[in-house]
Amino acid sequence: MLRLVESVVACSDYTSMVDVRYPRRNRRAHVQLGLIGNILRGMVTACDYKAGQGLLDDNDYSQYDSFYRQMFEIARRHKIMNPEKMRTEYGKLIYFLQDVVSPTIRPLLSFSCRKEILTVYRFLEERDGLAMLDSKYIKVATEEILGRHKSRALIDVEIRQKEAAVEVLKKTYCSPTLSAADIHLCLYSICDNNSFLNSNRVPIDRAIEYLRRYFHPTVVAPHYSLSIRAGADGARLTHGHEHQYHFALQSLTLWREIVDDMFRLWHAAEEDLLSGTVTYSLRDTGQGMQRVQQSPRTYRAMQQILVRVQKKVRTWIGSSVVHLGDHNVPNALMFIDKYTQVPQILGPIINCLENLEHLYSKDDSIQKFIDDGYGGLETVKKDILYDFFKSAFDGSGADNFYDAGSCIDGRLTSAWNWCSQLHLKPYFPLFRLTGFSGFDGKF
C-alpha cells in the first residue's frame, strides 16, 4: 500500500502543473480535477486493471472512497513517524489532498480522501484497551535501550526487563477485542516514538551540554567572547557576550521543546493543511508560487511551546514573532519542514566533535595534524563551537530584519546560513576527516 502511494505521487507532476498562474480560476480547477482523476484512477488500476478500466467509463471514484482514505492515511502516518522518508513525495501528497478536500473540488468528487490519523490511543479506545496505558509496566516495555556509557551486561539486563514487561502486558490486557499481536503492535509503535525523540533530541542536548561546558555567561575567556555587532561579519544583531550566550541557549532550548512535541505539532499542521474551511491562496512570495494559508492550530500549539520555554529560561532575548501564513513561512507544511531540519544541522557538528576525540586518541598522525595545525584537540573543539554559537545565531541569512533577525524562525535561518558557509571555515577539513558529507541527513 505504502509503495503504491509513494510511486503514484513520485511519478506525478501534480504540483508543477497546478501551482502556476492561470488566466481564469475555473481553468485551474479544470486542470486540478483532471490530474486528481488520473492519480485516483491510477491507484485503482494498479490494484485491479478491470476496475481501473471501468473508471474510464463512469468516473465514479466514490465507490472506492474507503480504499483511498486508507491508502493516504497509511502514507501520511508513515511520514509522521519517519520524517526522513518521502522527502519530496509527502509535499506533493499533502498538496494533492489539500485540493481534494477544498470547497472547489470536493463537491465534484462527492467524497473525501481525508481520514483521521490512526494513533495508539484511538486504536486501543476502539478495542476497550485504554487501561493498558496506565499500567506501571508501560514505561519499561516501551523505552528505548541506549548503549551509551553502559556495559554489555547492563544492556542485557534491560533487554530482559523490557521483554518481561511486554509479556506481562500481553497476558494482563489480552481480550476478545484486543489480541496479543495488537498489544505488541501498540507497544512497538510507542517505542518507535521514543526512539525518534531520543535520536532527534540527542544532538540538541549535546549542543546545550557543549555550550555550558566550554562557555560561561559572565566569565569570558580570552579570544572567546561571543559578542556580535550588527554589520560586522554578516551579523544583523548586536549582543554582548552574556546576551549572546543566553540567546543561543534559549534558541537550542526552544528547538528541543519543538522536537519533543513534534508529533502534536505535525497533527495540528495536517489539521490546518487539510481544513475544509480555511483555504489557501496562491501567491508569489519571492520564492516562487506558494500556497499561503493561515494555520491557527499550529500557531496555537507553537505559542504554547514558546510560553513554556520562556518560563524555563526566565529571561527572553530577541523577538517572539512566529512567522506562519506569510511570505516567510507560507503554510504549516513549510513550518514543520523547517523544524525537522534541526537534527540535520546539529547532528554533523556533534558527530564531528565526538569522532575527533576518537581519531585523536587512536591515530598518532591525526593527533600530530590537529596539534600542529589547530593547537590541540580541546582548542579546535572550542574554536568550532565558538564559531557556531556566535555566527549561527547572529540574525543573518536574509536581506532584511523581518525575514531573519531574532524572531523564532529567523534563528533557524541564521543556523542554515552558517551551514551554507561551512566549506569556507578553516576547520572544514576536520569535518571531512570525520566523515561529513552534507547537511542532508546522511551523516
CSV table of N, CA and C in Angstrom, one decimal, residues 195-349:
chain,number,residue,atom,x,y,z
A,195,SER,N,12.0,6.2,20.3
A,195,SER,CA,13.3,6.2,19.6
A,195,SER,C,13.5,7.4,18.7
A,196,PHE,N,12.4,7.9,18.1
A,196,PHE,CA,12.5,9.1,17.3
A,196,PHE,C,12.9,10.3,18.2
A,197,LEU,N,12.3,10.4,19.4
A,197,LEU,CA,12.5,11.6,20.2
A,197,LEU,C,14.0,11.5,20.7
A,198,ASN,N,14.5,10.3,21.1
A,198,ASN,CA,15.8,10.2,21.6
A,198,ASN,C,16.8,10.6,20.5
A,199,SER,N,16.6,10.0,19.3
A,199,SER,CA,17.6,10.3,18.2
A,199,SER,C,17.6,11.7,17.7
A,200,ASN,N,16.5,12.4,17.8
A,200,ASN,CA,16.4,13.8,17.4
A,200,ASN,C,16.7,14.8,18.5
A,201,ARG,N,16.5,14.4,19.7
A,201,ARG,CA,16.8,15.3,20.8
A,201,ARG,C,18.3,15.2,21.2
A,202,VAL,N,18.9,14.1,21.0
A,202,VAL,CA,20.3,13.9,21.4
A,202,VAL,C,21.3,15.0,20.9
A,203,PRO,N,21.2,15.3,19.6
A,203,PRO,CA,22.1,16.4,19.1
A,203,PRO,C,21.9,17.7,19.8
A,204,ILE,N,20.6,18.0,20.1
A,204,ILE,CA,20.3,19.3,20.7
A,204,ILE,C,20.8,19.3,22.1
A,205,ASP,N,20.6,18.2,22.9
A,205,ASP,CA,21.1,18.1,24.2
A,205,ASP,C,22.6,18.2,24.3
A,206,ARG,N,23.2,17.5,23.3
A,206,ARG,CA,24.7,17.6,23.3
A,206,ARG,C,25.2,19.0,23.0
A,207,ALA,N,24.5,19.7,22.1
A,207,ALA,CA,24.9,21.1,21.8
A,207,ALA,C,24.8,22.0,23.1
A,208,ILE,N,23.7,21.8,23.8
A,208,ILE,CA,23.5,22.6,25.0
A,208,ILE,C,24.6,22.2,26.1
A,209,GLU,N,24.9,20.9,26.1
A,209,GLU,CA,25.9,20.5,27.0
A,209,GLU,C,27.3,21.1,26.7
A,210,TYR,N,27.6,21.2,25.4
A,210,TYR,CA,28.9,21.8,24.9
A,210,TYR,C,28.9,23.3,25.2
A,211,LEU,N,27.7,23.9,25.0
A,211,LEU,CA,27.7,25.4,25.3
A,211,LEU,C,28.0,25.7,26.8
A,212,ARG,N,27.4,24.9,27.6
A,212,ARG,CA,27.6,25.1,29.1
A,212,ARG,C,29.0,24.7,29.5
A,213,ARG,N,29.6,23.7,28.9
A,213,ARG,CA,30.9,23.2,29.3
A,213,ARG,C,32.0,24.1,28.8
A,214,TYR,N,31.9,24.7,27.6
A,214,TYR,CA,33.0,25.5,27.1
A,214,TYR,C,32.9,27.0,27.3
A,215,PHE,N,31.7,27.4,27.6
A,215,PHE,CA,31.4,28.9,27.8
A,215,PHE,C,30.6,29.2,29.1
A,216,HIS,N,30.8,30.4,29.5
A,216,HIS,CA,30.1,30.8,30.7
A,216,HIS,C,29.4,32.2,30.5
A,217,PRO,N,28.2,32.4,31.0
A,217,PRO,CA,27.6,33.7,30.6
A,217,PRO,C,28.3,34.9,31.2
A,218,THR,N,29.0,34.8,32.3
A,218,THR,CA,29.6,36.0,32.9
A,218,THR,C,31.1,36.0,32.9
A,219,VAL,N,31.7,34.8,32.6
A,219,VAL,CA,33.2,34.7,32.5
A,219,VAL,C,33.6,34.6,31.1
A,220,VAL,N,34.3,35.5,30.6
A,220,VAL,CA,34.8,35.5,29.2
A,220,VAL,C,36.2,35.1,29.1
A,221,ALA,N,36.5,34.0,28.4
A,221,ALA,CA,37.9,33.5,28.2
A,221,ALA,C,38.5,34.4,27.1
A,222,PRO,N,39.8,34.7,27.2
A,222,PRO,CA,40.5,35.5,26.2
A,222,PRO,C,40.3,34.9,24.8
A,223,HIS,N,39.9,35.8,23.9
A,223,HIS,CA,39.7,35.4,22.5
A,223,HIS,C,38.5,34.6,22.2
A,224,TYR,N,37.6,34.4,23.2
A,224,TYR,CA,36.4,33.6,23.1
A,224,TYR,C,35.2,34.4,23.5
A,225,SER,N,35.1,35.6,23.3
A,225,SER,CA,33.9,36.4,23.5
A,225,SER,C,32.9,36.1,22.5
A,226,LEU,N,31.7,35.8,22.9
A,226,LEU,CA,30.6,35.6,21.9
A,226,LEU,C,29.9,36.8,21.4
A,227,SER,N,30.4,38.0,21.8
A,227,SER,CA,29.8,39.3,21.4
A,227,SER,C,29.7,39.4,19.9
A,228,ILE,N,28.6,39.9,19.4
A,228,ILE,CA,28.4,40.2,18.0
A,228,ILE,C,27.9,41.6,17.8
A,229,ARG,N,28.2,42.2,16.6
A,229,ARG,CA,27.8,43.6,16.3
A,229,ARG,C,27.2,43.6,15.0
A,230,ALA,N,26.0,44.2,14.8
A,230,ALA,CA,25.3,44.3,13.6
A,230,ALA,C,26.2,45.0,12.5
A,231,GLY,N,26.3,44.4,11.4
A,231,GLY,CA,27.1,44.9,10.3
A,231,GLY,C,28.5,44.3,10.2
A,232,ALA,N,28.9,43.6,11.3
A,232,ALA,CA,30.2,43.0,11.3
A,232,ALA,C,30.1,41.5,11.0
A,233,ASP,N,30.9,41.0,10.0
A,233,ASP,CA,30.9,39.6,9.7
A,233,ASP,C,29.5,39.1,9.3
A,234,GLY,N,28.7,39.9,8.8
A,234,GLY,CA,27.3,39.4,8.3
A,234,GLY,C,26.3,39.4,9.4
A,235,ALA,N,26.6,39.8,10.6
A,235,ALA,CA,25.6,39.8,11.7
A,235,ALA,C,24.6,40.9,11.5
A,236,ARG,N,23.3,40.6,12.0
A,236,ARG,CA,22.3,41.5,11.9
A,236,ARG,C,21.8,41.9,13.3
A,237,LEU,N,22.4,41.4,14.3
A,237,LEU,CA,22.1,41.6,15.7
A,237,LEU,C,23.3,42.2,16.4
A,238,THR,N,23.1,42.9,17.6
A,238,THR,CA,24.1,43.3,18.4
A,238,THR,C,23.9,42.8,19.8
A,239,HIS,N,24.8,41.9,20.3
A,239,HIS,CA,24.7,41.3,21.6
A,239,HIS,C,26.0,41.3,22.3
A,240,GLY,N,26.0,41.6,23.6
A,240,GLY,CA,27.2,41.3,24.3
A,240,GLY,C,27.4,39.8,24.6
A,241,HIS,N,28.5,39.5,25.2
A,241,HIS,CA,28.8,38.0,25.4
A,241,HIS,C,27.7,37.3,26.2
A,242,GLU,N,27.2,37.9,27.3
A,242,GLU,CA,26.2,37.3,28.1
A,242,GLU,C,24.9,37.1,27.4
A,243,HIS,N,24.5,38.2,26.6
A,243,HIS,CA,23.3,38.2,25.9
A,243,HIS,C,23.3,37.1,24.8
A,244,GLN,N,24.5,37.0,24.1
A,244,GLN,CA,24.6,36.0,23.0
A,244,GLN,C,24.6,34.6,23.6
A,245,TYR,N,25.2,34.4,24.7
A,245,TYR,CA,25.2,33.1,25.4
A,245,TYR,C,23.8,32.7,25.7
A,246,HIS,N,23.0,33.5,26.2
A,246,HIS,CA,21.6,33.2,26.6
A,246,HIS,C,20.7,33.1,25.3
A,247,PHE,N,21.0,33.9,24.3
A,247,PHE,CA,20.3,33.8,23.1
A,247,PHE,C,20.5,32.5,22.4
A,248,ALA,N,21.7,32.0,22.4
A,248,ALA,CA,22.0,30.7,21.8
A,248,ALA,C,21.4,29.6,22.6
A,249,LEU,N,21.5,29.7,24.0
A,249,LEU,CA,20.9,28.7,24.9
A,249,LEU,C,19.4,28.6,24.7
A,250,GLN,N,18.7,29.8,24.7
A,250,GLN,CA,17.3,29.7,24.6
A,250,GLN,C,16.8,29.2,23.2
A,251,SER,N,17.6,29.5,22.2
A,251,SER,CA,17.2,29.0,20.9
A,251,SER,C,17.3,27.5,20.8
A,252,LEU,N,18.4,26.9,21.4
A,252,LEU,CA,18.6,25.5,21.4
A,252,LEU,C,17.5,24.8,22.3
A,253,THR,N,17.1,25.5,23.4
A,253,THR,CA,16.1,25.0,24.3
A,253,THR,C,14.7,25.0,23.6
A,254,LEU,N,14.5,26.1,22.8
A,254,LEU,CA,13.2,26.1,22.0
A,254,LEU,C,13.2,25.0,21.0
A,255,TRP,N,14.3,24.8,20.3
A,255,TRP,CA,14.3,23.7,19.3
A,255,TRP,C,14.1,22.3,20.0
A,256,ARG,N,14.6,22.2,21.2
A,256,ARG,CA,14.5,20.9,21.9
A,256,ARG,C,13.0,20.7,22.2
A,257,GLU,N,12.3,21.7,22.7
A,257,GLU,CA,10.9,21.6,23.0
A,257,GLU,C,10.1,21.3,21.8
A,258,ILE,N,10.4,22.0,20.7
A,258,ILE,CA,9.7,21.7,19.4
A,258,ILE,C,9.8,20.3,19.0
A,259,VAL,N,11.0,19.8,19.0
A,259,VAL,CA,11.3,18.4,18.6
A,259,VAL,C,10.6,17.4,19.5
A,260,ASP,N,10.6,17.8,20.8
A,260,ASP,CA,9.9,16.9,21.8
A,260,ASP,C,8.4,16.9,21.6
A,261,ASP,N,7.9,17.9,21.0
A,261,ASP,CA,6.4,18.0,20.8
A,261,ASP,C,6.1,17.9,19.3
A,262,MET,N,7.0,17.3,18.5
A,262,MET,CA,6.8,17.3,17.1
A,262,MET,C,5.6,16.6,16.6
A,263,PHE,N,5.2,15.5,17.2
A,263,PHE,CA,4.0,14.7,16.7
A,263,PHE,C,2.7,15.5,16.9
A,264,ARG,N,2.7,16.2,18.1
A,264,ARG,CA,1.5,17.1,18.3
A,264,ARG,C,1.5,18.2,17.2
A,265,LEU,N,2.6,18.8,17.0
A,265,LEU,CA,2.7,19.9,16.0
A,265,LEU,C,2.3,19.4,14.6
A,266,TRP,N,2.8,18.2,14.3
A,266,TRP,CA,2.5,17.6,13.0
A,266,TRP,C,1.0,17.3,12.8
A,267,HIS,N,0.4,16.8,13.9
A,267,HIS,CA,-1.0,16.6,13.8
A,267,HIS,C,-1.8,17.9,13.6
A,268,ALA,N,-1.4,18.9,14.3
A,268,ALA,CA,-2.0,20.2,14.2
A,268,ALA,C,-1.8,20.8,12.8
A,269,ALA,N,-0.6,20.5,12.2
A,269,ALA,CA,-0.3,21.0,10.9
A,269,ALA,C,-1.1,20.4,9.8
A,270,GLU,N,-1.3,19.1,9.9
A,270,GLU,CA,-2.2,18.4,9.0
A,270,GLU,C,-3.7,18.8,9.1
A,271,GLU,N,-4.1,19.1,10.4
A,271,GLU,CA,-5.4,19.6,10.6
A,271,GLU,C,-5.6,20.9,9.9
A,272,ASP,N,-4.6,21.8,9.9
A,272,ASP,CA,-4.7,23.1,9.3
A,272,ASP,C,-4.6,22.9,7.7
A,273,LEU,N,-3.7,22.1,7.3
A,273,LEU,CA,-3.5,22.0,5.8
A,273,LEU,C,-4.7,21.3,5.2
A,274,LEU,N,-5.3,20.4,5.8
A,274,LEU,CA,-6.5,19.7,5.2
A,274,LEU,C,-7.8,20.2,5.7
A,275,SER,N,-7.8,21.4,6.2
A,275,SER,CA,-9.0,22.0,6.6
A,275,SER,C,-9.9,22.4,5.5
A,276,GLY,N,-11.2,22.0,5.6
A,276,GLY,CA,-12.1,22.3,4.5
A,276,GLY,C,-12.7,23.7,4.6
A,277,THR,N,-12.4,24.5,5.7
A,277,THR,CA,-12.9,25.8,5.9
A,277,THR,C,-11.9,26.9,5.7
A,278,VAL,N,-10.6,26.7,6.1
A,278,VAL,CA,-9.5,27.7,6.0
A,278,VAL,C,-8.7,27.3,4.7
A,279,THR,N,-9.0,27.9,3.6
A,279,THR,CA,-8.4,27.6,2.4
A,279,THR,C,-7.1,28.4,2.1
A,280,TYR,N,-6.4,28.1,1.1
A,280,TYR,CA,-5.1,28.8,0.8
A,280,TYR,C,-5.3,29.7,-0.4
A,281,SER,N,-4.4,30.6,-0.5
A,281,SER,CA,-4.3,31.5,-1.7
A,281,SER,C,-2.9,31.3,-2.3
A,282,LEU,N,-2.9,31.2,-3.7
A,282,LEU,CA,-1.7,31.0,-4.4
A,282,LEU,C,-1.0,32.3,-4.7
A,283,ARG,N,0.2,32.5,-4.1
A,283,ARG,CA,0.9,33.8,-4.2
A,283,ARG,C,2.4,33.6,-4.6
A,284,ASP,N,2.9,34.6,-5.2
A,284,ASP,CA,4.3,34.7,-5.5
A,284,ASP,C,5.0,35.4,-4.3
A,285,THR,N,5.7,34.6,-3.4
A,285,THR,CA,6.3,35.1,-2.2
A,285,THR,C,7.7,35.6,-2.4
A,286,GLY,N,8.2,35.5,-3.6
A,286,GLY,CA,9.6,35.8,-3.8
A,286,GLY,C,10.4,34.6,-3.9
A,287,GLN,N,9.8,33.5,-3.5
A,287,GLN,CA,10.5,32.1,-3.7
A,287,GLN,C,9.6,31.2,-4.6
A,288,GLY,N,9.0,31.8,-5.6
A,288,GLY,CA,8.1,31.1,-6.4
A,288,GLY,C,6.7,31.1,-5.9
A,289,MET,N,5.8,30.5,-6.6
A,289,MET,CA,4.4,30.4,-6.3
A,289,MET,C,4.3,29.5,-5.1
A,290,GLN,N,3.6,30.0,-4.0
A,290,GLN,CA,3.5,29.2,-2.8
A,290,GLN,C,2.0,29.3,-2.3
A,291,ARG,N,1.6,28.2,-1.6
A,291,ARG,CA,0.3,28.2,-1.1
A,291,ARG,C,0.3,28.8,0.3
A,292,VAL,N,-0.2,30.0,0.4
A,292,VAL,CA,-0.2,30.8,1.7
A,292,VAL,C,-1.5,30.5,2.4
A,293,GLN,N,-1.4,30.0,3.6
A,293,GLN,CA,-2.6,29.5,4.3
A,293,GLN,C,-2.4,29.8,5.8
A,294,GLN,N,-3.4,30.4,6.4
A,294,GLN,CA,-3.4,30.6,7.9
A,294,GLN,C,-3.5,29.2,8.6
A,295,SER,N,-2.7,29.1,9.7
A,295,SER,CA,-2.7,27.8,10.4
A,295,SER,C,-2.9,28.0,11.8
A,296,PRO,N,-4.2,28.2,12.2
A,296,PRO,CA,-4.5,28.5,13.6
A,296,PRO,C,-4.1,27.5,14.6
A,297,ARG,N,-4.3,26.2,14.3
A,297,ARG,CA,-4.0,25.1,15.3
A,297,ARG,C,-2.5,25.0,15.5
A,298,THR,N,-1.7,25.1,14.4
A,298,THR,CA,-0.2,25.0,14.5
A,298,THR,C,0.3,26.2,15.3
A,299,TYR,N,-0.3,27.4,14.9
A,299,TYR,CA,0.2,28.6,15.6
A,299,TYR,C,-0.1,28.6,17.1
A,300,ARG,N,-1.3,28.1,17.4
A,300,ARG,CA,-1.6,28.0,18.9
A,300,ARG,C,-0.7,27.0,19.6
A,301,ALA,N,-0.4,25.9,19.0
A,301,ALA,CA,0.5,24.9,19.6
A,301,ALA,C,1.9,25.5,19.8
A,302,MET,N,2.3,26.2,18.8
A,302,MET,CA,3.7,26.8,18.8
A,302,MET,C,3.7,27.9,19.9
A,303,GLN,N,2.7,28.7,20.1
A,303,GLN,CA,2.7,29.7,21.1
A,303,GLN,C,2.7,29.0,22.5
A,304,GLN,N,2.1,27.9,22.7
A,304,GLN,CA,2.1,27.2,23.9
A,304,GLN,C,3.6,26.7,24.2
A,305,ILE,N,4.2,26.2,23.2
A,305,ILE,CA,5.6,25.8,23.4
A,305,ILE,C,6.5,27.0,23.7
A,306,LEU,N,6.3,28.1,23.1
A,306,LEU,CA,7.1,29.3,23.3
A,306,LEU,C,6.9,29.8,24.7
A,307,VAL,N,5.7,29.8,25.2
A,307,VAL,CA,5.4,30.3,26.6
A,307,VAL,C,6.1,29.3,27.6
A,308,ARG,N,6.1,28.0,27.3
A,308,ARG,CA,6.7,27.1,28.2
A,308,ARG,C,8.3,27.3,28.2
A,309,VAL,N,8.9,27.6,27.1
A,309,VAL,CA,10.3,27.8,27.0
A,309,VAL,C,10.7,29.1,27.7
A,310,GLN,N,9.9,30.1,27.5
A,310,GLN,CA,10.1,31.4,28.1
A,310,GLN,C,10.1,31.3,29.7
A,311,LYS,N,9.2,30.5,30.2
A,311,LYS,CA,9.2,30.3,31.6
A,311,LYS,C,10.4,29.5,32.1
A,312,LYS,N,10.9,28.6,31.3
A,312,LYS,CA,12.0,27.8,31.6
A,312,LYS,C,13.3,28.6,31.7
A,313,VAL,N,13.5,29.5,30.6
A,313,VAL,CA,14.8,30.2,30.6
A,313,VAL,C,14.7,31.5,31.3
A,314,ARG,N,13.5,31.9,31.8
A,314,ARG,CA,13.3,33.1,32.6
A,314,ARG,C,13.5,34.4,31.8
A,315,THR,N,14.7,34.6,31.3
A,315,THR,CA,15.0,35.9,30.6
A,315,THR,C,14.9,35.6,29.1
A,316,TRP,N,14.0,36.3,28.4
A,316,TRP,CA,13.9,36.1,26.9
A,316,TRP,C,14.6,37.2,26.2
A,317,ILE,N,15.4,36.8,25.2
A,317,ILE,CA,16.2,37.8,24.4
A,317,ILE,C,15.7,37.7,23.0
A,318,GLY,N,15.4,38.8,22.4
A,318,GLY,CA,15.0,38.8,21.0
A,318,GLY,C,13.5,38.8,20.8
A,319,SER,N,13.1,38.7,19.6
A,319,SER,CA,11.7,38.7,19.2
A,319,SER,C,11.0,37.4,19.5
A,320,SER,N,9.6,37.5,19.8
A,320,SER,CA,8.8,36.3,20.0
A,320,SER,C,7.9,36.1,18.8
A,321,VAL,N,8.1,36.7,17.7
A,321,VAL,CA,7.3,36.6,16.5
A,321,VAL,C,7.4,35.2,15.9
A,322,VAL,N,6.3,34.6,15.6
A,322,VAL,CA,6.3,33.3,14.9
A,322,VAL,C,5.7,33.5,13.5
A,323,HIS,N,6.6,33.3,12.5
A,323,HIS,CA,6.1,33.5,11.1
A,323,HIS,C,5.3,32.3,10.7
A,324,LEU,N,4.1,32.4,10.3
A,324,LEU,CA,3.3,31.3,9.8
A,324,LEU,C,2.1,31.9,9.0
A,325,GLY,N,2.0,31.5,7.8
A,325,GLY,CA,1.0,32.0,7.0
A,325,GLY,C,1.3,33.4,6.3
A,326,ASP,N,2.6,33.6,6.1
A,326,ASP,CA,3.1,34.8,5.4
A,326,ASP,C,4.1,34.4,4.4
A,327,HIS,N,4.8,35.4,3.8
A,327,HIS,CA,5.7,35.1,2.7
A,327,HIS,C,7.0,34.3,3.2
A,328,ASN,N,7.3,34.4,4.5
A,328,ASN,CA,8.4,33.7,5.1
A,328,ASN,C,8.1,32.2,5.3
A,329,VAL,N,7.0,31.9,5.9
A,329,VAL,CA,6.6,30.5,6.2
A,329,VAL,C,5.1,30.5,5.7
A,330,PRO,N,4.9,30.1,4.4
A,330,PRO,CA,3.6,30.2,3.8
A,330,PRO,C,2.5,29.4,4.5
A,331,ASN,N,2.9,28.2,4.9
A,331,ASN,CA,1.8,27.3,5.5
A,331,ASN,C,2.5,26.4,6.5
A,332,ALA,N,1.6,25.5,7.1
A,332,ALA,CA,2.1,24.6,8.1
A,332,ALA,C,3.0,23.6,7.6
A,333,LEU,N,3.0,23.2,6.4
A,333,LEU,CA,3.9,22.2,5.8
A,333,LEU,C,5.3,22.8,5.8
A,334,MET,N,5.5,24.0,5.4
A,334,MET,CA,6.8,24.7,5.4
A,334,MET,C,7.3,24.8,6.9
A,335,PHE,N,6.4,25.1,7.8
A,335,PHE,CA,6.8,25.2,9.2
A,335,PHE,C,7.3,23.9,9.7
A,336,ILE,N,6.6,22.8,9.5
A,336,ILE,CA,7.0,21.5,10.0
A,336,ILE,C,8.4,21.1,9.4
A,337,ASP,N,8.5,21.4,8.1
A,337,ASP,CA,9.7,21.0,7.3
A,337,ASP,C,10.9,21.7,7.9
A,338,LYS,N,10.7,23.0,8.3
A,338,LYS,CA,11.9,23.8,8.9
A,338,LYS,C,12.4,23.1,10.1
A,339,TYR,N,11.5,22.7,11.0
A,339,TYR,CA,12.0,22.2,12.3
A,339,TYR,C,12.4,20.7,12.3
A,340,THR,N,12.0,20.0,11.2
A,340,THR,CA,12.6,18.6,11.1
A,340,THR,C,14.0,18.7,10.7
A,341,GLN,N,14.5,19.9,10.3
A,341,GLN,CA,15.9,20.0,9.8
A,341,GLN,C,16.8,20.2,11.0
A,342,VAL,N,16.3,20.5,12.2
A,342,VAL,CA,17.2,20.8,13.3
A,342,VAL,C,18.2,19.7,13.6
A,343,PRO,N,17.8,18.5,13.7
A,343,PRO,CA,18.8,17.4,13.9
A,343,PRO,C,19.8,17.3,12.8
A,344,GLN,N,19.4,17.6,11.6
A,344,GLN,CA,20.3,17.6,10.4
A,344,GLN,C,21.3,18.7,10.5
A,345,ILE,N,21.0,19.8,11.1
A,345,ILE,CA,22.0,20.8,11.3
A,345,ILE,C,23.0,20.5,12.4
A,346,LEU,N,22.5,20.1,13.6
A,346,LEU,CA,23.3,19.8,14.7
A,346,LEU,C,24.0,18.5,14.7
A,347,GLY,N,23.4,17.5,14.1
A,347,GLY,CA,23.9,16.1,14.0
A,347,GLY,C,25.3,16.1,13.5
A,348,PRO,N,25.6,16.6,12.3
A,348,PRO,CA,27.0,16.6,11.8
A,348,PRO,C,28.0,17.3,12.6
A,349,ILE,N,27.6,18.4,13.3
A,349,ILE,CA,28.5,19.1,14.2
A,349,ILE,C,28.9,18.3,15.4
